[in-house]
Structures are given as structure tokens and as C-alpha cells.
């Protein structure tokens, strides 16, 4: 039978198929239904609307085929109902639902066909969108459900819908039958009705369905499957409970808990219901937990445990129902803690006690460690516990025979571990970690539970302890973990220290020599001393018992446990920065055995042990073990590692040759760390074994570099490792480790890989590393340096910016290092000059900065050939761009180099004639000033020429340029500068708007070079109290900014300067610049002036307090370690005073100061963040008393005086999210982010940005908040500007909608399961929101998804 579905089907097309539905051949019936399904989908929306006869016959035909003996025909008939109800008239739907609800199948064994058909219909209807009026088809669908389906479910009419005499419906589908009991499939229908049409349901309908579900839950004859489905249905329906109904329902639950006749089964059902409600409606259910939680905790109380143990002793057996009740209580408790964590804070200790009580609950084994559960205990107790653990661990395989199919206690223990995991994940970034609760109460018990006999539970215990250790590591001082970095990148990409002086050279960011120790591990790691108190101190105290326990687990036979133990050990080593020095003898052998486990990959062959909680293969275990070897080598001193390398290196070398790319790649990472440990300066060349070890690693690495059949990732990692090996064995001493022939061969390998497109970038980065650390020109062959330089230069023509940046970085190190520069000849130099010329523009400032540094290194090689007309022209073009920071400093370094080599005269002429006043006078003045001082008499111009220009110039631009040149010359010439301050001050009274400020800056710049001469003149001039003080303050600011290391020169004038600054800064116009000067002066002598600034914070004048707050903000950005030493004891009190200021504007300034402090001084601020963060949170709350109405003509407009403070508060929260996430109480933080989504436009944007970061930083809490996010985002998307809205308002609304859609796409990509069937009653609001967005904003969503896909996000 073949048929073709018409492109534009009509009702006749449907009618022609209906007779075939009665055909005797099931194949014909099936094909006819298939054609009908295709026609219904292809037809337009109204092609059946006017043909009631065909619609009725189609309905009858499908109803008949639902009772077809052939199951495939039945399934296809159900499938046809979906598109059918969207095409038939609305009047047809109620009779269809009525017939389906009373349909009895005679020819089918499956009795669920009618209810499955009803569910298909309900899910196919158009759904309402919360917050928007329902469409006409949606209203018709709801009307049919309300008229027919809901009465059929509950067994009586709820809403008459205008009909006075409705027939009494038959027995409700949810009501128990004397024959079949309760139909569980009917509960699924109710669930879909609530899920799809919840927003439209009337309160009476919700009450009726809730009552029907309650009757099922109370029915003692209902089976467990039925009751589980009823609990799910209640959790979904609860989202649409009115406040009164929810309160009533919870009251019924409470009364049921208090019932004297409460059975175990009923109690477990009540517990499960509360847990489902907490997950379904956490915000509404949370307030009831103060009454509900005690009932759940009572199930897990010590008293009930003792009573149960006594009953078991009397009965001689364990009751599985009791264990199921405990499991349900722990699952509910986990839900309370995860979704209603704020409301559960008062029950924290009870929750911890319950979880600890049952994590060791094993009726089959006598409990030997009841005592000392809450603390570390003495050494004797620990030893006894360890001995007991040894005995248990040795025989835990045999002890599994004590457990049988009836034993449910392992599920209880697993749930208890999950409760502890939830407590750690929700409270591990705040008080419980800081006050020691997690380490003193939870961690010791987890360690003792390593002897758990059920592997599922054991894996959960290891995961929980790993979570705690990672939380501890998140709060580390960033400087303390500087050596635990990903070294897979070029040295050139490593950021430099944030602390610098403006007077210094920012070009240091292009100078990578200082970053070598970080990139290639030059410094031998030293385990930092454990702090006296705090989480890390607690972890250090726990480490001996923890490491002993891990060592025992590694000796077991389960690959799952081994992998989890290795992963946990990896976390411990990273957080403790070592700590295995005394335990390596226990760890190494099992670790080497794990490395040697044969890899199993491809085809899915998995090494699985009974009862394992996840997949584990030889490959994944080897990968984890190799990663641990790398971390151990990175964080432990070479002297600690050397005794074990005979056993480790053969295993690593074997893994390097593994065919599975993940194993081979991780082995190369471990080999790289071993190379760092074996080479100077971490390891002295005194042990003859080093040469042998390095030889094995060298051969393995070179083999992988040259293996064209190896995965590209493997070859890239091998190239990087080879670069590290060559860099660490440079010079004459290095020849003892890697012979010259092997070294030159390896360099040739790198050159060869440089010509291969797939390995080019890795080869460039390896060459970058080698060039940076080369210490002898004999390390390179001249031909190699020239060929590699030209090849790197050739890459600058490529379009790939990453490739060009890496090539420039490698070329810079090759040229900057005398060992490489010695081999450059004139031909190579000119060729490099040719390829660098196209980069000399402002299109890419980072590449421009690198190119300028390279040119500065090439000038000494052949100054006359390098500094040609083309270069001068290019430099004159570059200076016209708005240069600043590091790029400007690199430009100035090049100019000084040109001037020092006597070839700067043509460039000076070009700067004066071709650039002159067309560029920014400040930038051009710096350039000419640097060239003028460095070139001296070779330039044809001198200082007198610019003095004459200043005196004779008529236009302001020329005067400003001359002033800038003279100021820069004064700064560079210092005491030899011949001009007096009066020359600059004479232009303060110029009528121009620009010349006086340029003169003030120039005066300050010159004064920074000769403080003793210029500053007294400035201070004398400030005595006049004239309006020139503003300009003099700028001069002082420039002196303090540019003085650099001349603090001693400023100190002798500091007291007088302080008094003058205080006096001058009282004027409103002078306040900002005066505050900066005060702050910078405080950095000169912090012991004297920081206490004075603190005293002024108590001033009754809000203006003075604001000035001091601004001054403090400047100190946070640029101060050094001396200032930090004085600041550390007082910073918290100072910031607290600032944040509690009574003036709104001052509190805003205080928030910006805290933002600056957190960014620039995290090591000082983060330990005290718990004191400061509540003050920031408080400022993010909308204060109604600050909102006022303003009359604007005939309109009233609301003005929020607290808006700017809230913006600053949210900006501070955003900064803290980036710099101090581990120190933030994530629950409170999320509350403010969700609240901010309903605030003003700018705050909403910040909160959306925070959500994108939180999706990565804390996916668990983000997942829990999806429903709240959906409500806020729906409100934003539903907002429509007024018809008379101005253009700015329309653009703002469009920007807000686009931002919301982008974040929604990212959230959906991060949590696809939230809209899947597994979500059950959770995340229904998010699911409906996403379906609405996908439908109403389909084109925008598609565009964003494509953009995200293209960006690889």
C-alpha cells in the first residue's frame, strides 16, 4: 500500500482514509493511520474547522482503533490524537475527552490506553503563559478540560459553566474501584493537567484535585507506586495552591504527623510529601519549616534510633520499613537544606547530628566509634581508631556476606552522606567552614567511614570529603597558590603583578623574564606553614588520619574506590601545597600500580565492580593517577621525590606511549612536572641518576613529538614538555643532563614542528620558553636562530591573532635574550623589520606593544639600518593614536634607544613637522621629551628651542605641546634641568582653557624629577589661597604620582604639604583632586598620615568625610607592601566606618573604595569579608523612604535617591564574585541577585552578568534558583513600553530583552535536564518559561544559539 500525502490536504483527504481504518489487515490500518497523522500535521490550522461530520467520524475511527488488537496500531492512533485536537472545532473536544475517559478496551491487554490518550491530548493543547492573557485556542482547551476531564477525574462537577442541570458524572477516575483499586495512570493525567494548565485552574478546581490526591494518600489500600505518583502530582499542583489552601494542606500534614495512630508507612509518606514540596515550591514552603522540620528530625533522632535498636534486639531482626522511613527522612532533609537553606539555618546543628548519626548506621557491624564524634580526639584515640579501621578494612570483602537483599541500611548511610554534601555545598563558603564546624564535627567521621563495606556509600563519602577540601582550597590566599597554575601557555601570556608606580615603566608587561619562574617551575616549592587557626589549620590537623585512610583505599581491589581516592588525594595535595612528604612511601606503590593498569578505551569495555556508583575504566584511573603524579611533583621539593623516581618514571614513560590520547596526554603533563623537579635550580646536578631519568623522559617525549600517528593533543603536550626540558637544561651545566647533540636535535624537532600547521602554535610557545631561559649562545646554532626568527616573522602575516601574538612573544624573547640576539645578522634583522612594519599601527595595541619592544632590541644590533625612513614614518603615524599605559611606555623605550644610538634626528624632525600639534599634546610631548633627553646634541634641537617656542607661540595647541615637552624633559633630566618653576607658573593665568592645566601638569612632571627645587615653590604659591590652588593641586598630584622612588625627597615637605592639602581640599572644586593628593601623600608616610585619615572619618562634616573616603580609595589602588603593613590592622574598622556613614554619597564612595580594596588587596580584605559583606548587602536593598515623587508639569515622576548607592553595591557584589567567591555566603548572595533582576535597568544587567558567572561557579545553587529566575525574566520580557515612549526607553527595553534571552539560552544549555522529564515536580516554572520563550522569541533564540555555537561557548 503506497500513498502520497497532498501538499494542501482538505477534509476530503481525511474522509477518504477513514474507511481503511476498519480494514481486516492490520498493515492497512497502520498505514492509513500513518497517512492520517501526516495529513493532520501538514494541514493548515482550520482545514477541518467547518466539516463537523468528518471530524466526528475521525474521532469515532480513532476511538475504535484505540481498541485494536495490534499494539502498533494502538500507539499510532494515540499519536494521531495530538495533531487532531489542534485542527478540529472546539465543540468536538469535550465529547472526545468524555468518550476517552469512559473507554473500556476489550481487545487489548494494556488497560492504560485511554489514559495515555488523554495525556497525549492534554500535552498537545496550546498552553497558557503565566503573566499573559491566554489565547483563544488555549481558553477553548481549558474549557474542555474544566467541563469534562476534571469532573471525570474527581467524580463530581466543580464549575457548572452556565449549565443548571448537568448529569452526574460516573465514578471518578481517581476514585478507588472495588475491582481494580486506584488507577495510577489517572494520576498521571491529573499531573499533566496541573503541569500544562495550572495557571488557568480555578481555586475550587485546585482544591478538588488536591482533595482527591489527599484521599489517595490516606487510602491504606493504595499501593506504593500509586502513592509515589500522588506525591509527585501534589508537588506539581502545589505551585498553584492559594496561600490559604497551602496553609490548610500543611496544617493537615502537621496534624497527621501528630496523630497517635501514625503508622510507619503513613509517616514515610508524609515525610516524602514534605520533601517534594520543599523542592517544588521552596520559597512558599520554606516559612513552614519551623514547624515541619522537627517532625523530620525526630525520625532521625537519637531516641528513635535507640528505640529501634531495642526493638530489633527483641525481635531478632531489622525492619526494612524503618530503614525506608529513615531514607525518606534524609532525602527530605537534603531537600530542605538544598532548597530552603535560609529557613533551615536554625536547624543546622540538628541536621548535622542526624546525618552523622546515620552515616555510620550499620546494624550488621558493631559500632565502635560512638565517642569523640564531634572532635579530633587525642593521639591515642586516633591510633585505636586506626587499628580498628585496619581490622575492618582488611576484611570488608568478607563482611559483605553479612548484608543481604533485605538490608536497607546502606541506602540510609548513602543518603546521610548526601545530606552532609549538601550542608558543605550550601554552607561551606561561610560560617560553618570558618568556625570549624565542618572540620571538627563532620570531617573526622567521614575519614572513619572510609571502611564502609558498600561501595556506593564509600564513593559518596569520598565525594563529600572532596567537596569540603575543595571548599577549603577556594578560600586560599591567591599568592599562596601561585605555583599551582596551568603551564600549558606561553610565558608571554602570564600577567604581571598589579602593583606598580605610574612613574615606572608599564612596558614591563611585555617583559616576560620575570615570569619565568612561574611558567617553568624554577623555584622549588616549599609547603607553606600551616596557619594557627582556620580551615587550612583544621585540614592540616586532619591530614595524617586522612592520608592513612586514603593509602588503605588505594590498596583495595575496586577501581571505582581507587579512582575516587586518587581524586581526593589530588584535592588534598593542591589545597595543602604538598603535605605528602612523610606519606609518599605509603602512596607511591599503589599509585604506580594504578598508572600501570592496562587502558581500556573505545567500545565501552568498562572495569566495573559490583555495587559501584559510577563508571570507572583503566583509562580513567590511569589518567587520575598520572594527574596526581604531576601535582605531587609540582608541589613537593625535589629531595622528597628523588628516592621514588626509580619506580615512578618507568610507569610514566610507559603511559606516554599509551595509544589512548587522554592517558598519553596526562602522562606528558606528569613528565613535564618531573622534568622541573629533576633540573636546576630545583635539583642540583649531583646525582648521576638524574641523567638517566631525564634520558628516559627525553626519549619518550621526542618519540611523541615525531609520531605523526599520535593524536594532535598528545603531540602538542609533548612539544610543550620538550620546550620545558630544553629551557631547564640551558648552559654548560645543562650539558651534563642533556648532551649537546640531543639538545640540537630537539631544537631541530621544534623547528620542524613549527612548519606543521597542527603543531605550530605549540612549537612557538615551546620556542618562547626556550628563548626566555637560554643562558649561553652555544645553546643555539646560528642557522637555527635565523631560520626560526624568519619563520616566526612569517606568521605575523597570518590572520589568526593568537598565532600572531604567540609568534611576537617568542620573537621578542629570542631577540631580547643575548644568547639568541648574538646569532642575528643584518639580513635577518632587516627581514624582521620588514614583517614588523605592518604591525606598527593602533589596530591591535597588544601586538603593537610587543613589536615596539622587539624593535627596541633590534636597534642596538644595527641602528642605522633599522632606524630608516619607513620606520620613522611608521612611528610618526603611531604617535597620532591614543596611546597609554604599557604601549606608550614601550614606545618611549624605543625612542630612548633610538636617541641613545645617535640616529634620532630624522625621527625628531618627523615628530616636529609631520606630527606636531596634530596629535595629543600630552602623548606627543612625552615622546619628543624622551627623544630630546636621550639624543642630546645629535638631534639638532635643544631645550632652548622649545622655551622659545613656548614664549612666541600664539595658538594654545603649540603652547600645550611645548609645556608637555619641557615637563617631560625636566622629569628625565632631574637636577640638571636648567629651567625654573616660574616658567611654567607664568602660564597659569592664561586666558585659554587648556594652557593653565597643561602648565600645571608640566610643572608637576618637572617637579617629580627635582622635588627639592620645585616643591617649595609650589607650597609657597599655595599660601596665596587664590583660585590657582586647583592648578597647584594638579602639580602636586603629578609629583606624587611620578615621584616613584623619591619618597625621601617628598618626606621632608610632607607635614607642610599635608596641611596645605587639607586646607585647599575644602573647596568643592578642589575636593576630588585634593583627596587623591591626600591619599598619595599617605602612601609616602603611612604611619603618620593613615591614622590622621582615620580621625577625619569622624568629622561632623560630610564633605570632609567624603574627601577622606576618596583618599582611601586611591591608596588601595597604588600602594605598596609598606603601606599594606600599616593598613592591615585598621582596614576593617576603617571600611566599616566608611560603609556606615550617614551620607548617601559617602556610602556610595565607600562602596567604590571597598571594590578597589577587594580587587587590589585581596590578601588583606578577604579574611575579613564576612564582616563587610553584610554592609554591602544592606545597601543593595531598595529603601522605600528614599523614593519620592516629583511633580514635572502635569506628570508625577518617582525619584529614587538610593539608586546610585544600590548600583555601587551591586557593582561591588560583582567584583566580589570575581575576586572572593569562596568567601561569600552563596544563599544570601543569590537572594540579592534574584532581587536585583527586578530592579532598575543597570542593576538588572549586572545581575544577569552575575548569573552567567554563577552558572559556572556554583551550578548547584543556580539550578535550585531557576524558578525564581524565570519569574523575574518573564516580567522583564512581558514589559511593554508606552506608546509615547522616547527612543532611549525603547532601546533600553530592547537591550533588556536581548540580555535576558541570552542568559536564558546559557542557563538552558547549562541545565538541559531542568526541562526534561526527569525534572518531575521541580523547575516547572522554568520549564514553562523556556517553552514560552522558545515559541514567542524563536527567531531571537535561534540567532543567539547560533552565535553561542559559533563562539564555542
PDB file of C-alpha atoms in Angstrom, residues 213 269 327 341 399 405 500 504 625 659 698 725 732 744 749 781 821 841 847-848 1019 1043 1087 1183 1271 1297 1311:
ATOM      1  CA  UNK A 213      -4.901  13.278  45.865  1.00  0.00           C
ATOM      2  CA  UNK A 269       4.527   9.113  53.013  1.00  0.00           C
ATOM      3  CA  UNK A 327      15.951   7.047  53.999  1.00  0.00           C
ATOM      4  CA  UNK A 341      18.694  26.656  53.247  1.00  0.00           C
ATOM      5  CA  UNK A 399      31.787  -8.557  55.626  1.00  0.00           C
ATOM      6  CA  UNK A 405      18.721  -8.282  49.969  1.00  0.00           C
ATOM      7  CA  UNK A 500      53.385  49.419  40.103  1.00  0.00           C
ATOM      8  CA  UNK A 504      57.793  53.350  36.373  1.00  0.00           C
ATOM      9  CA  UNK A 625      46.793   8.734  38.863  1.00  0.00           C
ATOM     10  CA  UNK A 659      47.567   4.572  22.479  1.00  0.00           C
ATOM     11  CA  UNK A 698      63.652  12.801  26.721  1.00  0.00           C
ATOM     12  CA  UNK A 725      63.205  20.263  29.121  1.00  0.00           C
ATOM     13  CA  UNK A 732      77.156  24.483  30.381  1.00  0.00           C
ATOM     14  CA  UNK A 744      70.417  20.426  18.955  1.00  0.00           C
ATOM     15  CA  UNK A 749      62.392  18.945  16.061  1.00  0.00           C
ATOM     16  CA  UNK A 781      73.101  27.128  16.247  1.00  0.00           C
ATOM     17  CA  UNK A 821      70.434  38.006  19.622  1.00  0.00           C
ATOM     18  CA  UNK A 841      49.576  50.796  13.826  1.00  0.00           C
ATOM     19  CA  UNK A 847      50.672  43.339  19.212  1.00  0.00           C
ATOM     20  CA  UNK A 848      51.909  46.890  18.746  1.00  0.00           C
ATOM     21  CA  UNK A1019      53.945  75.180  48.552  1.00  0.00           C
ATOM     22  CA  UNK A1043      57.922  60.656  42.115  1.00  0.00           C
ATOM     23  CA  UNK A1087      52.483  55.561  59.867  1.00  0.00           C
ATOM     24  CA  UNK A1183      14.652  51.600  50.684  1.00  0.00           C
ATOM     25  CA  UNK A1271       9.637  34.650  37.195  1.00  0.00           C
ATOM     26  CA  UNK A1297      15.062  41.676  26.371  1.00  0.00           C
ATOM     27  CA  UNK A1311      20.906  22.766  32.766  1.00  0.00           C
TER      28      UNK A1311
END
